Coordinates of C-alpha atoms in Angstrom, one line a residue:
M470 CA 84.1 32.1 70.6
N471 CA 85.1 28.5 71.7
N472 CA 88.6 29.0 69.7
S473 CA 89.0 32.4 71.2
K474 CA 88.8 30.9 74.6
K475 CA 90.9 28.0 73.9
V476 CA 93.7 30.4 72.8
N477 CA 93.3 32.4 75.9
V478 CA 93.5 29.5 77.9
A479 CA 96.7 28.3 76.1
A480 CA 98.3 31.5 75.9
F481 CA 97.6 31.9 80.0
V482 CA 99.0 28.7 80.7
L483 CA 102.0 29.0 78.6
A484 CA 102.9 32.5 79.5
A485 CA 102.8 31.6 83.3
A486 CA 104.7 28.4 82.9
A487 CA 107.5 30.3 80.7
V488 CA 107.8 33.2 83.3
F489 CA 108.0 30.3 86.2
C490 CA 111.1 28.8 84.0
F491 CA 112.6 32.1 83.0
P492 CA 114.9 32.0 85.8
Q493 CA 116.6 29.2 84.6
I494 CA 118.1 31.4 81.5
L495 CA 118.6 34.3 83.8
N496 CA 122.3 34.6 84.7
S497 CA 121.8 35.5 88.3
P498 CA 122.7 33.8 91.7
E499 CA 120.1 30.6 92.0
D500 CA 118.8 31.9 95.2
S501 CA 118.2 35.6 93.7
L502 CA 114.8 37.2 94.2
T503 CA 115.6 39.9 91.8
F504 CA 113.1 38.4 89.0
T505 CA 110.7 36.2 91.3
N506 CA 110.0 38.3 94.2
S507 CA 109.5 41.2 92.0
I508 CA 106.8 43.4 89.9
A509 CA 109.1 42.6 86.8
S510 CA 107.6 39.1 86.8
M511 CA 104.2 40.3 86.6
L512 CA 105.0 42.7 83.8
M513 CA 106.8 40.0 81.9
W514 CA 103.9 37.7 82.4
G515 CA 101.3 40.2 81.0
L516 CA 103.7 41.0 78.3
C517 CA 103.9 37.1 77.3
F518 CA 100.3 36.4 77.6
H519 CA 99.2 39.2 75.4
T520 CA 102.1 38.3 72.8
L521 CA 101.1 34.7 72.8
R522 CA 97.2 35.3 72.5
C523 CA 98.0 37.4 69.5
S524 CA 100.2 34.7 68.0
I525 CA 98.5 31.5 68.7
G526 CA 95.4 32.5 67.3
T527 CA 97.1 33.4 63.4
I528 CA 99.6 30.7 63.3
D529 CA 98.7 27.7 60.9
F530 CA 99.3 24.7 63.1
Q531 CA 98.6 22.4 60.2
D532 CA 102.0 23.4 58.6
R533 CA 104.0 20.6 59.8
R534 CA 107.1 22.2 57.8
G535 CA 107.0 25.5 59.9
F536 CA 106.1 23.5 62.9
W537 CA 109.2 21.1 62.7
I538 CA 111.8 24.1 61.9
S539 CA 110.6 26.4 64.2
N540 CA 110.6 24.0 67.0
L541 CA 114.0 22.6 66.3
F542 CA 115.5 26.1 66.4
A543 CA 113.7 26.9 69.5
L544 CA 115.0 23.7 70.9
L545 CA 118.4 24.4 70.3
F546 CA 118.2 27.8 71.5
T547 CA 116.8 26.8 74.5
L548 CA 119.4 24.4 75.1
A549 CA 122.1 27.0 74.5
M550 CA 120.3 29.3 77.1
L551 CA 120.0 26.7 79.7
F552 CA 123.4 25.2 79.3
G553 CA 125.2 28.7 78.8
V554 CA 123.6 30.2 82.0
R555 CA 125.1 27.2 84.2
L556 CA 128.6 27.2 82.3
D557 CA 129.1 30.9 82.9
R558 CA 127.9 31.1 86.6
M559 CA 129.0 27.5 87.8
Q560 CA 131.8 26.2 85.0
N561 CA 129.6 23.1 84.7
V562 CA 126.1 21.5 83.8
D563 CA 124.5 19.4 86.4
Y564 CA 122.7 16.8 83.7
M565 CA 120.8 15.6 86.8
D566 CA 119.4 19.1 87.5
V567 CA 115.2 18.6 87.3
K568 CA 114.6 22.3 86.7
L569 CA 117.1 22.3 83.7
W570 CA 115.0 19.4 82.0
I571 CA 111.5 20.9 83.2
S572 CA 112.4 24.2 81.6
L573 CA 113.4 22.7 78.4
P574 CA 110.1 21.7 76.9
V575 CA 108.4 24.7 78.5
L576 CA 110.6 27.3 76.9
T577 CA 110.8 25.5 73.7
M578 CA 107.3 25.7 73.0
F579 CA 107.3 29.4 74.2
F580 CA 110.3 30.4 71.8
A581 CA 108.7 28.1 69.0
V582 CA 105.3 30.0 68.9
L583 CA 107.3 33.5 68.9
I584 CA 109.4 32.7 66.3
R585 CA 106.7 31.3 64.1
K586 CA 104.9 34.8 64.4
L587 CA 107.8 36.5 63.8
W588 CA 108.6 34.5 60.8
D589 CA 104.9 35.1 59.5
V590 CA 105.1 38.8 60.0
L591 CA 108.5 39.0 58.3
G592 CA 107.4 37.2 55.4
Q593 CA 104.2 39.3 54.9
S594 CA 106.3 42.5 55.1
L595 CA 109.0 40.9 52.5
V596 CA 106.2 39.9 49.9
K597 CA 104.6 43.2 50.4
R598 CA 108.0 44.8 49.8
E599 CA 108.5 42.3 46.7
K600 CA 105.5 43.7 44.9
E601 CA 106.3 47.2 45.3
T602 CA 110.0 46.7 43.9
L603 CA 108.6 45.0 40.9
T604 CA 106.5 48.2 40.2
E605 CA 108.7 51.1 41.4
K606 CA 111.8 52.5 39.8
I607 CA 115.1 52.1 41.8
V608 CA 117.2 55.1 41.0
W609 CA 120.8 54.1 41.3
P610 CA 124.0 55.9 39.6
L611 CA 124.5 55.7 36.1
Q612 CA 126.9 52.9 34.8
K613 CA 129.8 55.1 33.8
R614 CA 129.4 56.6 37.6
E615 CA 129.5 53.1 39.3
S616 CA 133.4 53.1 39.7
Q617 CA 133.3 56.8 41.1
T618 CA 130.6 55.5 43.9
D619 CA 132.6 52.8 44.7
F620 CA 135.6 55.0 45.1
I621 CA 133.6 57.4 47.4
S622 CA 132.5 54.4 49.4
F623 CA 136.1 53.0 49.9
A624 CA 137.7 56.4 50.6
V625 CA 134.8 57.2 53.4
I626 CA 135.6 53.9 55.1
L627 CA 139.3 54.4 55.1
L628 CA 138.9 58.2 56.3
C629 CA 136.6 57.1 59.2
W630 CA 139.4 54.8 60.1
I631 CA 142.3 57.0 60.4
P632 CA 141.5 59.1 63.3
V633 CA 141.3 55.6 64.9
F634 CA 144.8 54.5 63.4
L635 CA 146.3 57.7 64.5
A636 CA 144.8 57.4 68.2
V637 CA 146.5 53.7 68.3
Y638 CA 149.3 54.2 66.2
P639 CA 151.1 52.3 65.2
G640 CA 148.1 49.9 65.2
F641 CA 147.2 47.1 67.4
F642 CA 150.2 44.8 67.1
V643 CA 148.9 41.8 69.3
Y644 CA 147.7 38.1 69.3
D645 CA 150.9 36.1 68.5
A646 CA 152.2 39.3 66.6
Q647 CA 155.6 39.2 68.3
D648 CA 155.8 35.5 67.8
E649 CA 155.3 35.8 64.0
Y650 CA 157.8 38.7 63.7
V651 CA 160.3 36.7 65.6
Q652 CA 160.1 34.0 63.1
A653 CA 160.7 36.2 60.2
A654 CA 163.4 38.1 62.0
T655 CA 165.5 34.9 63.3
R656 CA 164.6 32.9 60.2
M657 CA 163.3 30.2 62.5
F658 CA 160.1 29.1 61.2
S659 CA 157.1 26.8 62.6
T660 CA 154.1 25.8 61.2
H661 CA 152.3 27.0 64.4
H662 CA 150.9 30.1 62.5
P663 CA 150.3 30.6 58.7
L664 CA 153.6 30.9 57.0
V665 CA 151.8 33.2 54.5
H666 CA 150.9 35.5 57.2
V667 CA 154.4 35.1 58.9
L668 CA 156.1 36.1 55.9
L669 CA 153.7 39.1 55.2
L670 CA 153.9 40.5 58.4
G671 CA 157.3 39.9 59.5
G672 CA 158.6 40.8 56.1
V673 CA 157.0 44.0 56.0
I674 CA 158.4 45.0 59.4
C675 CA 162.0 43.8 59.1
A676 CA 162.0 45.3 55.6
V677 CA 160.7 48.8 56.7
H678 CA 162.9 48.7 59.9
K679 CA 165.9 47.9 57.7
V680 CA 165.3 51.3 55.6
L681 CA 163.8 53.6 58.4
G682 CA 165.3 52.1 61.5
S683 CA 161.8 52.1 63.0
Y684 CA 159.6 49.2 64.2
N685 CA 156.8 51.4 64.7
M686 CA 157.0 52.3 61.1
G687 CA 156.9 48.8 60.0
I688 CA 154.0 47.7 62.0
A689 CA 152.2 51.0 60.7
C690 CA 153.0 50.1 57.1
Y691 CA 151.7 46.5 57.6
V692 CA 148.3 48.0 59.2
V693 CA 147.7 50.6 56.7
L694 CA 148.4 47.8 53.8
Q695 CA 145.9 45.5 55.8
M696 CA 143.4 48.5 56.3
I697 CA 143.5 49.0 52.3
V698 CA 143.1 45.3 51.6
V699 CA 140.1 45.0 54.2
A700 CA 138.5 48.3 52.9
G701 CA 138.8 46.9 49.2
C702 CA 136.8 43.8 50.3
F703 CA 133.8 45.7 51.8
T704 CA 133.8 47.9 49.0
F705 CA 133.3 45.0 46.7
L706 CA 130.6 43.8 48.9
L707 CA 128.9 47.3 48.7
S708 CA 129.2 47.3 45.0
F709 CA 127.9 43.9 44.6
L710 CA 124.9 44.9 46.8
R711 CA 124.2 48.1 44.6
R712 CA 124.3 46.2 41.6
R713 CA 121.6 43.8 42.9
K714 CA 119.3 46.7 43.7
V715 CA 119.1 46.6 47.4
P716 CA 117.6 49.4 48.9
R717 CA 119.5 52.5 49.2
A718 CA 119.0 52.9 52.9
V719 CA 120.6 49.4 53.2
Y720 CA 123.6 50.4 50.9
F721 CA 124.5 53.7 52.9
A722 CA 123.7 51.7 56.3
G723 CA 126.5 49.3 55.3
V724 CA 128.8 52.1 54.5
F725 CA 128.7 54.0 57.8
Y726 CA 128.4 50.5 59.5
F727 CA 132.0 49.4 58.0
A728 CA 133.0 52.8 58.5
L729 CA 132.4 53.1 62.2
F730 CA 131.2 50.2 64.1
P731 CA 133.9 49.4 66.7
V732 CA 134.7 45.7 66.0
I733 CA 135.3 46.3 62.4
V734 CA 137.3 49.2 63.0
M735 CA 139.7 47.6 66.0
F736 CA 140.1 44.3 63.8
S737 CA 140.8 45.8 60.5
L738 CA 143.5 47.7 62.5
C739 CA 144.9 44.7 64.0
S740 CA 147.9 42.9 63.0
A741 CA 146.5 39.3 63.5
K742 CA 145.5 37.2 60.6
D743 CA 141.9 37.5 61.2
A744 CA 141.0 40.6 59.4
L745 CA 142.7 39.1 56.3
F746 CA 141.1 35.8 56.7
S747 CA 137.6 37.3 57.2
G748 CA 138.0 39.5 54.4
A749 CA 138.7 36.7 51.9
L750 CA 135.9 34.8 53.5
L751 CA 133.4 37.6 52.9
L752 CA 134.6 37.4 49.1
L753 CA 134.0 33.8 49.1
L754 CA 130.5 34.2 50.7
I755 CA 129.5 36.8 47.8
C756 CA 130.8 34.1 45.3
L757 CA 128.6 31.4 46.9
L758 CA 125.4 33.8 47.0
Q759 CA 126.0 34.6 43.2
M760 CA 126.3 30.9 42.5
G761 CA 123.1 30.2 44.3
T762 CA 121.1 33.0 42.9
R763 CA 122.4 33.4 39.2
A764 CA 124.1 30.1 38.5
E765 CA 124.4 30.3 34.9
D766 CA 125.9 34.1 35.2
F767 CA 128.3 32.7 37.4
F768 CA 129.6 29.8 35.6
A769 CA 129.6 31.6 32.3
S770 CA 132.4 34.4 33.8
W771 CA 136.0 33.5 34.4
K772 CA 136.1 36.3 36.7
W773 CA 133.6 35.2 39.2
Q774 CA 135.2 31.5 39.1
A775 CA 138.8 33.1 39.6
L776 CA 137.4 35.4 42.5
F777 CA 135.9 31.9 43.9
V778 CA 139.5 30.1 43.8
V779 CA 141.2 33.4 44.8
S780 CA 139.1 33.8 47.9
A781 CA 138.9 30.6 48.9
L782 CA 142.8 29.9 48.8
G783 CA 143.1 33.1 50.8
M784 CA 140.8 31.8 53.5
M785 CA 142.6 28.8 53.8
L786 CA 146.2 30.4 53.6
F787 CA 145.5 32.8 56.5
R788 CA 143.8 30.5 58.9
N789 CA 144.9 26.9 59.3
N790 CA 141.1 26.0 60.1
G791 CA 140.0 27.5 56.8
M792 CA 141.2 24.4 54.9
Y793 CA 138.8 22.1 57.1
A794 CA 136.2 24.4 56.7
F795 CA 136.2 24.4 52.8
V796 CA 136.6 20.8 52.5
L797 CA 133.7 20.2 54.5
M798 CA 131.7 22.9 52.1
I799 CA 132.7 20.8 48.8
P800 CA 130.0 18.2 49.3
V801 CA 127.4 21.1 49.8
L802 CA 128.6 22.8 46.4
T803 CA 128.6 19.6 44.3
F804 CA 125.0 19.2 45.9
Y805 CA 123.7 22.8 44.8
G806 CA 125.5 22.7 41.4
R807 CA 124.1 19.7 39.9
G808 CA 124.4 21.0 36.5
H809 CA 127.8 22.5 37.0
R810 CA 129.6 19.8 39.1
R811 CA 132.5 19.5 36.8
R812 CA 133.2 23.4 37.0
I813 CA 132.4 23.4 40.9
C814 CA 135.2 20.4 41.3
L815 CA 137.6 22.2 39.3
C816 CA 137.4 25.4 41.0
A817 CA 137.5 23.5 44.5
V818 CA 140.4 21.2 43.5
C819 CA 142.5 24.5 42.4
A820 CA 142.1 26.1 45.4
V821 CA 142.8 23.1 47.8
A822 CA 145.5 22.2 45.5
G823 CA 147.2 25.6 45.4
C824 CA 146.6 25.9 49.4
L825 CA 148.6 22.6 49.7
L826 CA 151.3 23.1 47.3
I827 CA 151.9 26.7 48.6
N828 CA 152.1 25.7 52.4
T829 CA 154.2 22.6 51.4
G830 CA 156.5 24.5 49.4
L831 CA 157.3 27.3 52.1
K832 CA 157.4 24.5 54.8
V833 CA 160.1 22.9 52.5
I834 CA 161.9 26.2 51.5
L835 CA 161.8 27.5 55.2
D836 CA 162.4 24.3 56.9
A837 CA 159.7 25.2 59.1
D838 CA 158.9 22.9 62.2
D839 CA 156.0 20.9 62.2
S840 CA 156.5 19.0 65.1
E841 CA 153.6 20.8 67.1
S842 CA 150.2 18.7 67.8
Q843 CA 148.7 20.9 70.5
E844 CA 146.6 23.1 68.3
L845 CA 144.7 19.9 67.0
L846 CA 144.7 18.3 70.5
T847 CA 143.4 21.4 72.3
V848 CA 140.1 19.7 73.4
P849 CA 141.4 16.2 74.3
I850 CA 143.8 18.0 76.4
Q851 CA 141.3 20.1 78.2
Q852 CA 139.2 16.9 79.0
L853 CA 142.0 15.1 80.3
A854 CA 143.0 18.2 82.6
R855 CA 139.7 18.7 83.8
T856 CA 138.9 15.0 84.5
Y857 CA 142.2 14.8 86.4
K858 CA 141.9 18.0 88.4
Y859 CA 138.2 17.0 89.5
T860 CA 137.8 13.4 89.6
P861 CA 141.5 12.2 89.8
E862 CA 140.4 9.1 91.3
V863 CA 139.3 7.7 87.8
F864 CA 143.2 7.6 87.1
D865 CA 144.9 4.4 88.1
E866 CA 148.7 4.5 88.9
E867 CA 149.4 3.2 85.3
D868 CA 147.0 5.9 83.8
R869 CA 148.6 8.6 86.0
K870 CA 152.2 7.6 84.6
T871 CA 151.0 7.8 80.9
L872 CA 149.3 11.1 81.6
H873 CA 152.2 12.6 83.0
E874 CA 154.2 11.7 80.1
I875 CA 152.5 14.2 78.1
L876 CA 151.1 16.5 80.6
P877 CA 153.4 17.0 83.7
E878 CA 151.9 17.8 86.8
E879 CA 152.8 21.5 86.7
A880 CA 151.0 21.6 83.4
L881 CA 147.8 19.9 84.9
R882 CA 147.6 22.4 88.0
M883 CA 147.6 25.4 85.4
Y884 CA 144.2 24.2 84.3
N885 CA 142.0 27.1 83.4
A886 CA 138.2 25.9 82.2
R887 CA 137.9 28.7 79.5
L888 CA 141.5 28.7 78.2
S889 CA 143.5 25.7 77.2
D890 CA 146.8 27.6 76.7
P891 CA 148.0 27.2 80.1
V892 CA 147.9 23.6 79.9
K893 CA 148.6 22.9 76.2
V894 CA 151.8 25.0 76.3
R895 CA 153.4 22.6 78.2
F896 CA 152.1 19.4 76.1
E897 CA 155.1 17.2 75.3
N898 CA 154.9 17.0 71.7
E899 CA 157.9 14.7 71.2
T900 CA 156.9 12.1 73.5
F901 CA 153.1 12.1 71.9
Q902 CA 154.7 11.7 68.4
K903 CA 156.6 8.5 69.5
D904 CA 153.5 6.4 70.4
K905 CA 150.2 8.4 69.3
S906 CA 148.0 5.2 70.0
K907 CA 149.3 4.9 73.5
Y908 CA 148.0 8.4 74.6
G909 CA 144.8 8.3 72.1
W910 CA 143.9 4.9 74.1
L911 CA 144.2 6.8 77.3
W912 CA 142.0 9.6 76.4
L913 CA 139.3 7.1 75.2
K914 CA 139.5 5.2 78.4
I915 CA 139.1 8.1 80.6
G916 CA 136.3 9.7 78.3
L917 CA 134.3 6.2 78.5
R918 CA 134.6 6.6 82.6
K919 CA 133.6 10.4 82.9
P920 CA 131.8 11.3 79.4
L921 CA 130.0 14.3 81.2
S922 CA 133.1 15.8 82.4
Y923 CA 134.5 15.4 78.8
L924 CA 131.4 17.3 77.8
N925 CA 131.6 20.1 80.4
A926 CA 135.4 20.7 79.4
W927 CA 134.4 21.2 75.7
W928 CA 131.5 23.5 76.6
M929 CA 133.8 25.6 78.5
T930 CA 136.1 26.7 75.9
S931 CA 133.4 27.1 73.2
Y932 CA 130.1 28.5 74.9
G933 CA 130.8 32.0 74.2
F934 CA 130.5 31.2 70.8
W935 CA 126.8 29.9 71.1
Y936 CA 125.9 31.5 74.2
P937 CA 124.4 35.4 73.8
D938 CA 125.1 36.3 77.5
A939 CA 128.6 35.0 77.8
V940 CA 131.1 37.9 79.1
V941 CA 134.6 37.5 77.3
N942 CA 136.7 37.3 80.6
V943 CA 139.1 34.2 79.1
Y944 CA 142.5 36.0 80.0
Q945 CA 141.1 37.3 83.2
G946 CA 144.3 37.6 85.6
N947 CA 147.0 37.5 82.7
A948 CA 149.5 40.1 82.6
V949 CA 150.9 41.3 79.2
F950 CA 153.4 43.9 78.1
T951 CA 151.4 47.1 79.2
F952 CA 148.6 45.9 81.5
T953 CA 146.6 42.9 83.0
Y954 CA 143.5 41.8 81.8
E955 CA 140.7 42.3 84.6
D956 CA 136.9 42.0 83.8
S957 CA 137.2 41.8 80.2
S958 CA 139.4 40.0 77.3
Y959 CA 137.0 41.3 74.5
F960 CA 140.0 42.5 72.2
G961 CA 144.0 42.6 73.0
Y962 CA 144.5 46.2 72.5
E963 CA 148.1 45.6 73.1
V964 CA 151.0 47.0 71.3
E965 CA 153.7 43.8 71.6
E966 CA 157.3 44.6 71.2
P967 CA 159.2 45.5 69.4
G968 CA 156.5 48.2 68.9
V969 CA 155.6 50.9 71.1
R970 CA 152.1 52.9 71.7
D971 CA 152.5 56.3 70.2
S972 CA 148.9 57.7 70.5
K973 CA 148.4 61.1 68.4
I974 CA 144.8 61.1 69.8
P975 CA 144.7 60.0 73.0
W976 CA 141.0 60.3 73.9
I977 CA 140.0 58.0 71.1
D978 CA 142.6 55.6 72.2
E979 CA 140.7 55.7 75.6
I980 CA 137.6 54.9 74.0
Y981 CA 138.9 51.7 72.4
R982 CA 141.0 50.9 75.4
K983 CA 137.5 50.7 77.2
L984 CA 135.9 48.9 74.6
S985 CA 138.7 46.2 74.6
L986 CA 139.0 45.8 78.4
E987 CA 136.1 46.9 80.3
I988 CA 132.6 45.5 80.8
W989 CA 130.7 49.0 80.3
K990 CA 129.1 47.7 76.7
E991 CA 128.1 44.6 78.2
K992 CA 126.0 46.6 80.9
V993 CA 124.3 48.7 78.2
P994 CA 120.8 46.9 77.1
V995 CA 120.2 45.8 73.4
V996 CA 123.7 47.7 72.5
S997 CA 125.6 44.6 74.5
M998 CA 124.2 42.1 71.9
C999 CA 126.0 44.1 69.0
F1000 CA 129.2 43.0 70.6
S1001 CA 127.9 39.2 71.5
M1002 CA 129.4 36.4 69.5
G1003 CA 126.7 34.1 70.6
W1004 CA 123.8 36.5 69.7
M1005 CA 125.4 36.8 66.4
F1006 CA 125.4 33.3 65.6
W1007 CA 121.6 32.7 66.8
L1008 CA 121.1 35.8 64.4
Y1009 CA 122.5 34.2 61.5
A1010 CA 120.9 30.7 62.6
F1011 CA 117.4 32.4 62.8
C1012 CA 118.1 33.5 59.3
F1013 CA 119.1 30.3 58.0
A1014 CA 115.9 29.0 59.4
Y1015 CA 113.7 31.6 58.1
F1016 CA 115.2 31.2 54.5
L1017 CA 114.6 27.4 55.0
Y1018 CA 111.3 27.7 56.0
R1019 CA 110.4 30.0 53.1
R1020 CA 112.2 27.7 50.6
R1021 CA 114.7 30.2 49.8
Y1022 CA 117.0 27.6 49.0
E1023 CA 119.4 29.6 46.7
L1024 CA 120.4 31.6 49.7
L1025 CA 121.6 29.0 52.1
M1026 CA 125.3 28.4 50.9
P1027 CA 126.9 31.3 52.6
F1028 CA 125.2 29.9 55.8
F1029 CA 126.6 26.6 55.2
M1030 CA 130.4 28.0 54.8
M1031 CA 129.8 30.1 57.7
F1032 CA 128.7 27.4 59.7
F1033 CA 131.6 24.9 58.9
V1034 CA 134.1 27.7 60.2
W1035 CA 132.2 28.3 63.3
L1036 CA 132.4 24.4 63.7
T1037 CA 136.0 24.4 63.2
V1038 CA 136.6 27.3 66.0
I1039 CA 134.5 25.5 68.6
F1040 CA 136.9 22.8 68.8
G1041 CA 139.8 25.6 69.4
P1042 CA 141.5 26.9 72.5
T1043 CA 138.8 29.6 73.8
Y1044 CA 136.2 32.0 72.3
L1045 CA 137.4 35.2 71.4
P1046 CA 135.6 37.6 68.7
R1047 CA 138.5 37.4 66.4
Y1048 CA 137.8 33.7 65.7
V1049 CA 134.3 34.6 64.4
L1050 CA 134.9 38.1 62.8
M1051 CA 133.1 36.6 59.8
F1052 CA 129.8 37.7 61.6
W1053 CA 130.3 41.0 61.9
F1054 CA 131.9 41.3 58.3
G1055 CA 128.9 39.7 57.0
L1056 CA 126.4 41.4 58.7
P1057 CA 125.5 43.8 55.7
L1058 CA 125.1 41.0 53.0
L1059 CA 122.9 39.2 55.6
G1060 CA 120.8 42.1 55.9
A1061 CA 120.7 42.6 52.0
M1062 CA 119.7 38.8 51.6
F1063 CA 116.2 39.8 53.0
F1064 CA 115.6 42.2 49.9
Y1065 CA 116.8 39.6 47.3
N1066 CA 113.7 39.3 45.0
R1067 CA 113.7 36.0 43.3
R1068 CA 112.5 37.7 39.8
Q1069 CA 114.7 40.4 39.7
N1070 CA 118.0 38.5 41.0
R1071 CA 117.2 35.6 38.0
A1072 CA 116.7 38.5 35.3

């Protein structure tokens, strides 16, 4: 009875405190009464009280491991919500805000309790499922029919994409597509974009145009080629899951998810390098999962090791940040593969060396210009520009002179908190190259004077990657070839010159235009989170923490790889779904991990 009373009191107090602090993570004006002076707050309190009362009494608080993992996760999630809402609403985090720091421990405790309860419920259901799968016979196609099943899955995915392709014909030719084509057409190359993709995209378009005289046909040929490759990556994943005896419902859900979910479809039909990069990364994640769960089989098979090298190589060749992410992954690989370190090092060295040789060779052969530095300096450029805009007094006369040598006054006036392109495109690369230490010292000196301004500058170009409620509107007001971005910049949708949109099914084309450029999807509860980069990040983080809590260490390597890729993009110029497309590509793999049975997968 006493314990019951204590649980009720604890649930009552924590629920009341949490509801009091909820406005601090709600994206509404600070003086709004929408939540506080509303029956919604009473309903929320009742729901929280009931949930906490059911949770607190069943959680083993003596489990220190679970306590620390759940509280750390809850702390980081709460920080993301508290910071994110302020960045989204005011483009600034006021670190002296008392309400922020009062809400942090309260909401951390609240979310930690819910997370522990959810993990326990999830663990119980999965243990029950594991016992059932050890006794039941899972029926799958016979071995001789497996290739037929793979072909059907591949065909279903492609057939579902074809109507969209016809609707947006010749495909989404956007996101630096024109720049890459022009490089190939004029033979004036730079390392601003991966040279392999420049040659592939530009080469196909130029070759088809030369033969058929149609730029649209050249773009369409490239997009179809990419569709086939990406659909092949998805089919390999589905085949892998089938061989691991995941439930058939999960398998078929994966087929139709890849075939129909708009984010998958629009980027598979987009000429940007992100789809091929994410496809290669997906194959690498499969290799890492195989390495973690069946290490002996992986290292006994030359095919698995070859796939590891090829997928890692492809990932690094199609996006420059892929190299940084993979290099960060190498220590994790050597730690996990204690008994196979020589083989792991050999595979990693082959992949990295192959990437360096190909990129260096192409750079020499094509005489590509590599003088640009602004892509690596995106965050420092934004930090200097923000500090100059809001607190110019911290720059003395000498500092201003030095700053204007690399960032002219007209560039600094173009500062956009969410997007570094307007400033960085005017960065004086040649001047910077002459005396890097001089400008590096300026950045450090100003940062020591205004460290919080530097933090806010970085948060503003990255918070969409970790704040679930962020609206992707980074290009708002920018005019492109056929439209001007307004409320949403979720997807480019554009067909840049020399291509021209020639829709064969206009009503489907209109659906994808609305998905790309309007925010109606963000207004639909629950559904909106399916399109949220921040929500996807926390979904993967939740699963990582859960597997860590359950000591499923063999499942963690894919998470490390994805985290390192995510770590590289948060230092980029802005937040866009295309930079973290891996979250959507890997979702069926993530779901299947929950059905990984230790005994079955080691058999």
